mmCIF file of N, CA and C in Angstrom:
data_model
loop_
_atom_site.group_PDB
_atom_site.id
_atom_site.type_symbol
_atom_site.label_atom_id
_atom_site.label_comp_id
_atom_site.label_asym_id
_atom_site.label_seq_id
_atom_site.Cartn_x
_atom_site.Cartn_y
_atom_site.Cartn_z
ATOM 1 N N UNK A 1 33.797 2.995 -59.900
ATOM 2 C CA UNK A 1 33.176 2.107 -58.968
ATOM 3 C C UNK A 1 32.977 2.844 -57.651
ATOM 4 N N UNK A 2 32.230 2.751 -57.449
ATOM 5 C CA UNK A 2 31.361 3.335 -55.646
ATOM 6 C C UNK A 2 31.961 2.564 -54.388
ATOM 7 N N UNK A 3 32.315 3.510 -53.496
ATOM 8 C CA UNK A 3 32.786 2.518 -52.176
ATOM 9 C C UNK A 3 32.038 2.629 -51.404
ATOM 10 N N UNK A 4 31.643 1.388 -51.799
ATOM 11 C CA UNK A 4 30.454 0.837 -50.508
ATOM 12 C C UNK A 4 30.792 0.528 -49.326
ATOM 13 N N UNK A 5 31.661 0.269 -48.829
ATOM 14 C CA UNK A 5 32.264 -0.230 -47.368
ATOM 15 C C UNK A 5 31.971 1.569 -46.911
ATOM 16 N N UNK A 6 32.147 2.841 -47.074
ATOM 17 C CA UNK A 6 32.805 4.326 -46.965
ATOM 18 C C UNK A 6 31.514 5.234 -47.534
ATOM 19 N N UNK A 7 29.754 4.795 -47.309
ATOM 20 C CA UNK A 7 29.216 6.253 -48.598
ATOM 21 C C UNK A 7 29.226 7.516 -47.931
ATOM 22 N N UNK A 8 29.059 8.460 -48.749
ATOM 23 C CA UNK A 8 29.096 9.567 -48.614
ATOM 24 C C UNK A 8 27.903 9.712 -47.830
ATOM 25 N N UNK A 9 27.891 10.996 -46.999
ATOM 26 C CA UNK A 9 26.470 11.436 -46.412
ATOM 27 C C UNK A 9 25.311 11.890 -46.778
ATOM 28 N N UNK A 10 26.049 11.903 -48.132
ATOM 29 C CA UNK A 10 24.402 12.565 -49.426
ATOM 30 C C UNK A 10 24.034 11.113 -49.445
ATOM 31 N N UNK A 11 25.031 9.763 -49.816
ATOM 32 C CA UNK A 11 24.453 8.457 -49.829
ATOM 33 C C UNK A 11 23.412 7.958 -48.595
ATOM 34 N N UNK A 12 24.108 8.124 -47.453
ATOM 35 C CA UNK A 12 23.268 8.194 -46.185
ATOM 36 C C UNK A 12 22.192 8.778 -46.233
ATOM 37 N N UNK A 13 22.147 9.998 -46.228
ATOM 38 C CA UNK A 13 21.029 10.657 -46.213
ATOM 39 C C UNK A 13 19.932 10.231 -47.146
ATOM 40 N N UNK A 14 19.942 9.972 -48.546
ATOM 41 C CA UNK A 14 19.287 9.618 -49.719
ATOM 42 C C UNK A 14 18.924 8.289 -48.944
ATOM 43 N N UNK A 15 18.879 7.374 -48.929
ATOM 44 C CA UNK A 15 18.832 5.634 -48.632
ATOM 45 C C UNK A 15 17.956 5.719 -47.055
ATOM 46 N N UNK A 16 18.298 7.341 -45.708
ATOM 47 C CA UNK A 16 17.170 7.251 -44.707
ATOM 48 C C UNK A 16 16.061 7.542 -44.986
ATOM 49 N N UNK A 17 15.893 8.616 -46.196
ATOM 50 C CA UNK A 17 14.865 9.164 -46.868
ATOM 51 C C UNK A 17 14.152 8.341 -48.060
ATOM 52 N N UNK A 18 14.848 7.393 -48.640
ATOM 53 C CA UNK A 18 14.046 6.088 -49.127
ATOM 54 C C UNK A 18 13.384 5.377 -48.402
ATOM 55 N N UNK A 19 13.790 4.926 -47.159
ATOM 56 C CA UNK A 19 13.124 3.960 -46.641
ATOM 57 C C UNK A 19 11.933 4.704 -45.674
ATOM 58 N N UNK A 20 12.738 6.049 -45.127
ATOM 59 C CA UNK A 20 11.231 6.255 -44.691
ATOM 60 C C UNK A 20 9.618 6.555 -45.051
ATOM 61 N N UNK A 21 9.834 6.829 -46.547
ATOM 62 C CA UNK A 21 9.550 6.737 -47.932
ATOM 63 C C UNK A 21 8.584 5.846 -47.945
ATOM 64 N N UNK A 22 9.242 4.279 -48.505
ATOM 65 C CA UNK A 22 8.893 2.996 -48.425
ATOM 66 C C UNK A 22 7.939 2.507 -47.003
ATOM 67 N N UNK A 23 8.394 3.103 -45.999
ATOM 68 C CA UNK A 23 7.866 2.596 -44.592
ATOM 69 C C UNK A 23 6.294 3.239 -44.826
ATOM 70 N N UNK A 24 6.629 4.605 -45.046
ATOM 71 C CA UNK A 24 5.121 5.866 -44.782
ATOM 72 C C UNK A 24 4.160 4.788 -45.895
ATOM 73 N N UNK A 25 4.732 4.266 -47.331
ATOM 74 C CA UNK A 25 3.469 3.920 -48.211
ATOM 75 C C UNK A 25 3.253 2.615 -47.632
ATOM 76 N N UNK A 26 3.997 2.119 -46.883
ATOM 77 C CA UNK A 26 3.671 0.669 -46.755
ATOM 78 C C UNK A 26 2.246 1.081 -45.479
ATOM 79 N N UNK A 27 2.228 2.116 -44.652
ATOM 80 C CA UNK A 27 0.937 2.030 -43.841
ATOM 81 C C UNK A 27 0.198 2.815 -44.463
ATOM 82 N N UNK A 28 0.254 3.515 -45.662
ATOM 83 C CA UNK A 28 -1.007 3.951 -46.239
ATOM 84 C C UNK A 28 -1.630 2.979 -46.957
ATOM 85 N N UNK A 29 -0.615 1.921 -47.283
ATOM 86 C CA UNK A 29 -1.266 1.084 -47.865
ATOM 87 C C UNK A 29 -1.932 0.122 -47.389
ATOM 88 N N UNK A 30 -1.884 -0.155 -46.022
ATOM 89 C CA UNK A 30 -2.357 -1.291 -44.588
ATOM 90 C C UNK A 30 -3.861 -1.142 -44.977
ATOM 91 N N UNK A 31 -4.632 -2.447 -45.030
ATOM 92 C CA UNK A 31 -5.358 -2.137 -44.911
ATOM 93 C C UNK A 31 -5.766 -1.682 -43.476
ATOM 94 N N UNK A 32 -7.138 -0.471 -43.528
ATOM 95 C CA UNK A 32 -7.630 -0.008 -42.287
ATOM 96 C C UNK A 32 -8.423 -1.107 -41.114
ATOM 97 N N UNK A 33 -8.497 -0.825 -40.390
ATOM 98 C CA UNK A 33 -9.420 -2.178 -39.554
ATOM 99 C C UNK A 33 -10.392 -1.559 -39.616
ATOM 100 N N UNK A 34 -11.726 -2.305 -39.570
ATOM 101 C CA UNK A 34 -13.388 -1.709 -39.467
ATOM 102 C C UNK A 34 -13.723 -1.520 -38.400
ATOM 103 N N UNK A 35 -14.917 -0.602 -38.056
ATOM 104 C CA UNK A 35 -15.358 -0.390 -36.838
ATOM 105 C C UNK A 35 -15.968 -1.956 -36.015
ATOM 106 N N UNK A 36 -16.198 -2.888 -37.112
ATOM 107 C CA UNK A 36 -16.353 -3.829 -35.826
ATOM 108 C C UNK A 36 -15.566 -4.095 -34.848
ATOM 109 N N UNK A 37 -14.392 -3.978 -35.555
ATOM 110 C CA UNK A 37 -13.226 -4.678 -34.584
ATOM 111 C C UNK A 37 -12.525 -3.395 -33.645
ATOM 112 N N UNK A 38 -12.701 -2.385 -33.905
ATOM 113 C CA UNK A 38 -12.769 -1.405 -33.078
ATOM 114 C C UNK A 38 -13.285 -1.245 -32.349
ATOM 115 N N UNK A 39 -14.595 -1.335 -32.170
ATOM 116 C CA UNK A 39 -15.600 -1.787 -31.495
ATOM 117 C C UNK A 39 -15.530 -3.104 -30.327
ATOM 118 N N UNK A 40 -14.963 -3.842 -30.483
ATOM 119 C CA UNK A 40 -14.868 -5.112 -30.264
ATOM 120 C C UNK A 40 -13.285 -4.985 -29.219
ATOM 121 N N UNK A 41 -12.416 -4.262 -29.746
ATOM 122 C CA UNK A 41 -10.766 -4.280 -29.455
ATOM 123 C C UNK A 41 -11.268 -2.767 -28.179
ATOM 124 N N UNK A 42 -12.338 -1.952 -28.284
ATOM 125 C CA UNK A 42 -12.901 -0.806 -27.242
ATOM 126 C C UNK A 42 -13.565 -1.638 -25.674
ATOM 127 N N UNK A 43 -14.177 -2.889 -26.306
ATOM 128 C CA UNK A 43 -15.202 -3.038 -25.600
ATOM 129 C C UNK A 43 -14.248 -4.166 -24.172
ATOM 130 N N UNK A 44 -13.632 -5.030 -25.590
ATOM 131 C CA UNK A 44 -12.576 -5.300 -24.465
ATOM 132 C C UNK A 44 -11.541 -4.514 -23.679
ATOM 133 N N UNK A 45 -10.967 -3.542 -24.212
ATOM 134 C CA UNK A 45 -10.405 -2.739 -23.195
ATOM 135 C C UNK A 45 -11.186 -2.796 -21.725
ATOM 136 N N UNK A 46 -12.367 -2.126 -22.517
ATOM 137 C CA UNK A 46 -13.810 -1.357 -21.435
ATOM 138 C C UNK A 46 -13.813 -2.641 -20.119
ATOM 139 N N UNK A 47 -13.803 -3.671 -20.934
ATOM 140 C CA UNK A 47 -13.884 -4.896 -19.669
ATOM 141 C C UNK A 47 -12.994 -5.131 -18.849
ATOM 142 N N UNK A 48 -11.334 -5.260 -19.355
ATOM 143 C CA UNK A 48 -10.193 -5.368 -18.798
ATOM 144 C C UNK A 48 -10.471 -4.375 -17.714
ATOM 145 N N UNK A 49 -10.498 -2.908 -17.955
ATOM 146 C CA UNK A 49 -10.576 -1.861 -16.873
ATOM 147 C C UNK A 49 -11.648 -2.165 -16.214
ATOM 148 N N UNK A 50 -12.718 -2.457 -16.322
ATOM 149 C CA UNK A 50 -13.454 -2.742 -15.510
ATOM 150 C C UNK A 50 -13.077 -3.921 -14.363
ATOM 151 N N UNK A 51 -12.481 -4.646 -14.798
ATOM 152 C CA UNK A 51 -12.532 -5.879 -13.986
ATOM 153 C C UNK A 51 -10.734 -5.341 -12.990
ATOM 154 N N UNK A 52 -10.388 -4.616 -13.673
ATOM 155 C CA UNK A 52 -9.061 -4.211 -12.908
ATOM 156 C C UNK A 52 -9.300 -2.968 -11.988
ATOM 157 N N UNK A 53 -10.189 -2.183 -12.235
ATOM 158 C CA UNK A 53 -11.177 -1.852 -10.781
ATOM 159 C C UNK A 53 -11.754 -2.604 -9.883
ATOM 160 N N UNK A 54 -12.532 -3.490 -10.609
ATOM 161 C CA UNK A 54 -13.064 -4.012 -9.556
ATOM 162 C C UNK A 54 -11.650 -4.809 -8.169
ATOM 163 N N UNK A 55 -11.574 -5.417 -8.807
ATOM 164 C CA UNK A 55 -9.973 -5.836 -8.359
ATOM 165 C C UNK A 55 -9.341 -4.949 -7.625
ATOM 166 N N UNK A 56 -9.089 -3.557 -7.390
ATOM 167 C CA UNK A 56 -8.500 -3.169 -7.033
ATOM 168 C C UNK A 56 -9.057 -2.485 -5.645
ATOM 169 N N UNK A 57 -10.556 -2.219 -6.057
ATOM 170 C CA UNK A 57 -11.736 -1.608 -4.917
ATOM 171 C C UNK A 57 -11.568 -3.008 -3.839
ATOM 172 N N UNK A 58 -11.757 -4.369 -4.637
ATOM 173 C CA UNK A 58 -11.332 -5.474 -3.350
ATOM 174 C C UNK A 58 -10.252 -5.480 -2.461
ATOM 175 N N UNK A 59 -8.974 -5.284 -3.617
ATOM 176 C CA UNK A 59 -7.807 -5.022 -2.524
ATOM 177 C C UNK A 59 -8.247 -4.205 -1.363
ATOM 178 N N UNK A 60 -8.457 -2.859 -1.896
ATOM 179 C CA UNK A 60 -8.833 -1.717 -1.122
ATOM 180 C C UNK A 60 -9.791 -2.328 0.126
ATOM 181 N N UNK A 61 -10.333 -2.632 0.041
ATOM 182 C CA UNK A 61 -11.557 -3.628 1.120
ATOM 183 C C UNK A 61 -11.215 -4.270 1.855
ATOM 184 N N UNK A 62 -10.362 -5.401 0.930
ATOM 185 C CA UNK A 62 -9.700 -5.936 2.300
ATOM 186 C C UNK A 62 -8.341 -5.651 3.176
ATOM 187 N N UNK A 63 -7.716 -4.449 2.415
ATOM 188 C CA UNK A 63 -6.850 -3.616 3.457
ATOM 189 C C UNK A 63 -7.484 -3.375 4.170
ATOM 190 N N UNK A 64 -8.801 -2.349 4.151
ATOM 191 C CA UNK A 64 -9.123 -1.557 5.459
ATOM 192 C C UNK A 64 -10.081 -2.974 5.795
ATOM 193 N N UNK A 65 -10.288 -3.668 5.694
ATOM 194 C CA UNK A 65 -10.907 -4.889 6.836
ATOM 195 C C UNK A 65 -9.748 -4.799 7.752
ATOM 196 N N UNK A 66 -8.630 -5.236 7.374
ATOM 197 C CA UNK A 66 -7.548 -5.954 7.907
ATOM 198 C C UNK A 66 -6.719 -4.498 8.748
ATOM 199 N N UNK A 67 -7.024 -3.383 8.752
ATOM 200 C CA UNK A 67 -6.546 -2.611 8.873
ATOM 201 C C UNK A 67 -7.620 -2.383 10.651
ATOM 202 N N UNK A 68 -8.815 -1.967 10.417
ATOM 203 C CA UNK A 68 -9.476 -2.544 11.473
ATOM 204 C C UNK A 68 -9.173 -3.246 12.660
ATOM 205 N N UNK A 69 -9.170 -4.842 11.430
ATOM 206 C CA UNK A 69 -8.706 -5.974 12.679
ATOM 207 C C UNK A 69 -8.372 -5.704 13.529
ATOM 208 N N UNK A 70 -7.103 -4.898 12.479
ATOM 209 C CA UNK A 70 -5.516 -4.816 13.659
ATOM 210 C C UNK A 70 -5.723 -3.824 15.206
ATOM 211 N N UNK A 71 -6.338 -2.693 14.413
ATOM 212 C CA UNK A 71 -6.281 -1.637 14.854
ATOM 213 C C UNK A 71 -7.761 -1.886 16.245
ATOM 214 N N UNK A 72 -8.613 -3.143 16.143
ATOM 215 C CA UNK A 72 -9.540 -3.328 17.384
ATOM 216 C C UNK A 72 -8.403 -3.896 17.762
ATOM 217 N N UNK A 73 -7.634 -5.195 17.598
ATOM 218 C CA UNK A 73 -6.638 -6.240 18.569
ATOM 219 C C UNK A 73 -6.239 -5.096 19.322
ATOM 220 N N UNK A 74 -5.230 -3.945 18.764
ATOM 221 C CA UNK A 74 -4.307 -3.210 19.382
ATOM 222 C C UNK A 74 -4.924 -2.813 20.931
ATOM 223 N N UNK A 75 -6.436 -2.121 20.220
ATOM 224 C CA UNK A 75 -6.932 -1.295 21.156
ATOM 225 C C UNK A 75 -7.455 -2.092 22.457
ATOM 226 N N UNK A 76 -7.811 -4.018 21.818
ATOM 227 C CA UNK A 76 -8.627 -4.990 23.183
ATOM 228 C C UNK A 76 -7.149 -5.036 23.785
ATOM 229 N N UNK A 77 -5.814 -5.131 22.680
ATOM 230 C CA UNK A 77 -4.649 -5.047 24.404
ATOM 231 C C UNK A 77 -4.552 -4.207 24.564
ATOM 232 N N UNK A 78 -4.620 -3.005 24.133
ATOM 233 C CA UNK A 78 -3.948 -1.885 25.597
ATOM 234 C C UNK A 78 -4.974 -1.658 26.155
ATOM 235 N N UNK A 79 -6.436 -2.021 26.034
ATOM 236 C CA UNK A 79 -7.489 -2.025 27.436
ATOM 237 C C UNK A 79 -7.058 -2.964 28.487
ATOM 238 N N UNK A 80 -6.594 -4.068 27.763
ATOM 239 C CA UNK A 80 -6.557 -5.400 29.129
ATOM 240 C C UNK A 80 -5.261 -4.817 29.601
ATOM 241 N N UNK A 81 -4.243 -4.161 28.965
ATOM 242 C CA UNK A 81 -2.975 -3.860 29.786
ATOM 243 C C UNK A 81 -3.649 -2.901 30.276
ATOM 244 N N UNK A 82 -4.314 -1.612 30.324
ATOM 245 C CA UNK A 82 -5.176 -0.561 31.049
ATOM 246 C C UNK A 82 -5.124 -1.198 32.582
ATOM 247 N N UNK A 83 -6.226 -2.433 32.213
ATOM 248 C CA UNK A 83 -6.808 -3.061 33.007
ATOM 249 C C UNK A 83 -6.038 -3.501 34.529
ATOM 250 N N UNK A 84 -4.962 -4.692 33.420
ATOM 251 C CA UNK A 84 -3.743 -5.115 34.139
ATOM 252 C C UNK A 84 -3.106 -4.141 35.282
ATOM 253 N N UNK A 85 -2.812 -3.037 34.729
ATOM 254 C CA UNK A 85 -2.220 -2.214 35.125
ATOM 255 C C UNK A 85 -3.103 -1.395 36.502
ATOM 256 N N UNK A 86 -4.279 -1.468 35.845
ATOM 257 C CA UNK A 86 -5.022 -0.587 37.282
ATOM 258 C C UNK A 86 -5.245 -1.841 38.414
ATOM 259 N N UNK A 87 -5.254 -2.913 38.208
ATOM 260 C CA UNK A 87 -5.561 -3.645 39.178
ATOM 261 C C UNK A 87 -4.434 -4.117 39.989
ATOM 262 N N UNK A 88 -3.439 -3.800 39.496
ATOM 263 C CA UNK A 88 -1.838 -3.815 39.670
ATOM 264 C C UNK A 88 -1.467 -2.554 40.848
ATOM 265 N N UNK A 89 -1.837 -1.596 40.261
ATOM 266 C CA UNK A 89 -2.465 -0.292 41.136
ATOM 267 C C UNK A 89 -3.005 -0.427 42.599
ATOM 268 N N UNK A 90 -4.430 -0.725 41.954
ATOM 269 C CA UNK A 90 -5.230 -0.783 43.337
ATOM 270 C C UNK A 90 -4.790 -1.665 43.717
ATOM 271 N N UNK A 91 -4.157 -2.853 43.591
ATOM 272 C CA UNK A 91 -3.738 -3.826 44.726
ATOM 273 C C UNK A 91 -2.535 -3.329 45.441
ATOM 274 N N UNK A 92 -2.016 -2.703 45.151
ATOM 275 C CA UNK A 92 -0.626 -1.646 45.738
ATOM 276 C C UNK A 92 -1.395 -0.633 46.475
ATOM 277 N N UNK A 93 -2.002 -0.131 46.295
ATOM 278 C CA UNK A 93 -2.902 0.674 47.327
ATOM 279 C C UNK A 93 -3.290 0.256 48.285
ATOM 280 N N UNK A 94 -4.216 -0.999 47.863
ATOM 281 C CA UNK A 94 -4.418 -2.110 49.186
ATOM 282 C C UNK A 94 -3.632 -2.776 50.018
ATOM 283 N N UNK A 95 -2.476 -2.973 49.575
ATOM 284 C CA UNK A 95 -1.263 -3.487 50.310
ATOM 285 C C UNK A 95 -0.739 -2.317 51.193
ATOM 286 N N UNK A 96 -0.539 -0.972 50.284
ATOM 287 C CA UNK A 96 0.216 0.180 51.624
ATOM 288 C C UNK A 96 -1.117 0.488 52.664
ATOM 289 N N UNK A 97 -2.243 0.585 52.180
ATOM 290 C CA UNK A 97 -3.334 0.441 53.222
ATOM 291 C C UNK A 97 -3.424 -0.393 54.614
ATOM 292 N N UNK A 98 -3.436 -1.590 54.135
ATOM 293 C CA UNK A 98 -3.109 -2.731 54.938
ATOM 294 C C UNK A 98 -1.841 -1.923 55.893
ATOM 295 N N UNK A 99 -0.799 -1.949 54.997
ATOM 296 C CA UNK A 99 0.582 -1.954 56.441
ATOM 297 C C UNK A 99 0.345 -0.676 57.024
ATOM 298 N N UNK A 100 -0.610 0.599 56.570
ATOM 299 C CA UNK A 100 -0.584 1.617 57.216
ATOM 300 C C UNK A 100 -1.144 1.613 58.450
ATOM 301 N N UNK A 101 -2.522 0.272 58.165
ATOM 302 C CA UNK A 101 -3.184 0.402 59.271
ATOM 303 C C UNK A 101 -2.522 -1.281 60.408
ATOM 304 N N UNK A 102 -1.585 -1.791 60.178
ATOM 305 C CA UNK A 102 -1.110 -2.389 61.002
ATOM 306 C C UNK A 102 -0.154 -1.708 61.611
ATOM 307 N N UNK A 103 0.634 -0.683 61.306
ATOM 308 C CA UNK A 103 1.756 0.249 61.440
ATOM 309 C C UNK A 103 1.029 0.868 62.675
ATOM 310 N N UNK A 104 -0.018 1.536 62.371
ATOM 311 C CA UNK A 104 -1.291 2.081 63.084
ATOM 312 C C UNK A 104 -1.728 1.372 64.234
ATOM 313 N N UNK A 105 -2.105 0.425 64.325
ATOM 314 C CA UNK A 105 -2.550 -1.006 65.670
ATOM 315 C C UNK A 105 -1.163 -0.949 66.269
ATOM 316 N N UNK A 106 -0.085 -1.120 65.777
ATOM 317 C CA UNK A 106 1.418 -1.170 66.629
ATOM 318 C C UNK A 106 1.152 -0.173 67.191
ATOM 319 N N UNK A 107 1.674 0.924 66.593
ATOM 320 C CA UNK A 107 1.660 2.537 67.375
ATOM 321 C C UNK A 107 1.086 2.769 68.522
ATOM 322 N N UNK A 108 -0.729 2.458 68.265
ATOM 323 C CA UNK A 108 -1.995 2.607 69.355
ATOM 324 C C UNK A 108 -1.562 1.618 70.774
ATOM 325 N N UNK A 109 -1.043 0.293 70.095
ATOM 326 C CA UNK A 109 -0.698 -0.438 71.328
ATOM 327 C C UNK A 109 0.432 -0.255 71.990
ATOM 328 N N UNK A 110 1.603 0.322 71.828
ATOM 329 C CA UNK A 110 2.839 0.844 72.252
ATOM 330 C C UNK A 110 2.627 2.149 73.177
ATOM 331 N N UNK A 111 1.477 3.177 72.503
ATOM 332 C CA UNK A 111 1.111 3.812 73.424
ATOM 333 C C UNK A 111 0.175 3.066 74.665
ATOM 334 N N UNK A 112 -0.718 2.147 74.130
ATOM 335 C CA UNK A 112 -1.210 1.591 75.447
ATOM 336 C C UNK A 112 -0.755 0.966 76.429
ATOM 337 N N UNK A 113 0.453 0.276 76.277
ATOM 338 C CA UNK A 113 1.061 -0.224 76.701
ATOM 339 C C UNK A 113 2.227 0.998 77.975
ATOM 340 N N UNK A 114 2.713 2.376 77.401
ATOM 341 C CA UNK A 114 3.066 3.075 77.862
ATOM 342 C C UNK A 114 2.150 3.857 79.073
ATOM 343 N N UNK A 115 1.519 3.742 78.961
ATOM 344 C CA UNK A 115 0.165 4.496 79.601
ATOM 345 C C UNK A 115 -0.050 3.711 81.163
#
């Protein structure tokens, strides 16, 4: 009697080589599919990819729309801060102006006054 719970590795081996055996005739024996459906199983691929380009050229589109957007917003604020900033400026200019030339009227009249 054979111990089946224990086979040998010639048993192993014999029984991987059956079935791969059994497996190989079972797809020679499949039937083949016809070119219609090859045809048909191509064409849909052909569409899937197509439409998953297209899809993807949109993404692409509307990143760089949105990429844009951003990138005018950024640039209309740091003009208006530009802006902000120079008028922030020249009004500081205009202000030490101002006290230079009141600083100036004191001075002139202190001497006139000395005189």
């Amino acid at each position: 009697m054979k111990n089946y719970a224990n086979p040998s590795f010639a048993d192993r081996n014999k029984s991987a080589a059956e079935a791969k055996k059994k497996l190989l005739e079972k797809f020679k024996n499949a039937p083949k599919p016809d070119e219609a459906q090859l045809a048909a199983r191509r064409a849909e691929r052909e569409a899937a990819d197509k439409a998953r380009e297209a899809r993807r050229i949109e993404r692409e589109r509307v990143k760089a729309e949105e990429k844009a957007r951003k990138e005018a917003e950024l640039a209309e604020k740091a003009a208006a801060a530009l802006a902000a900033e120079k008028a922030a400026a020249d009004a500081l200019v205009a202000e030490e102006a101002a006290k230079k030339a009141a600083r100036d009227e004191r001075y002139a009249a202190r001497k006139a006054r000395k005189r």
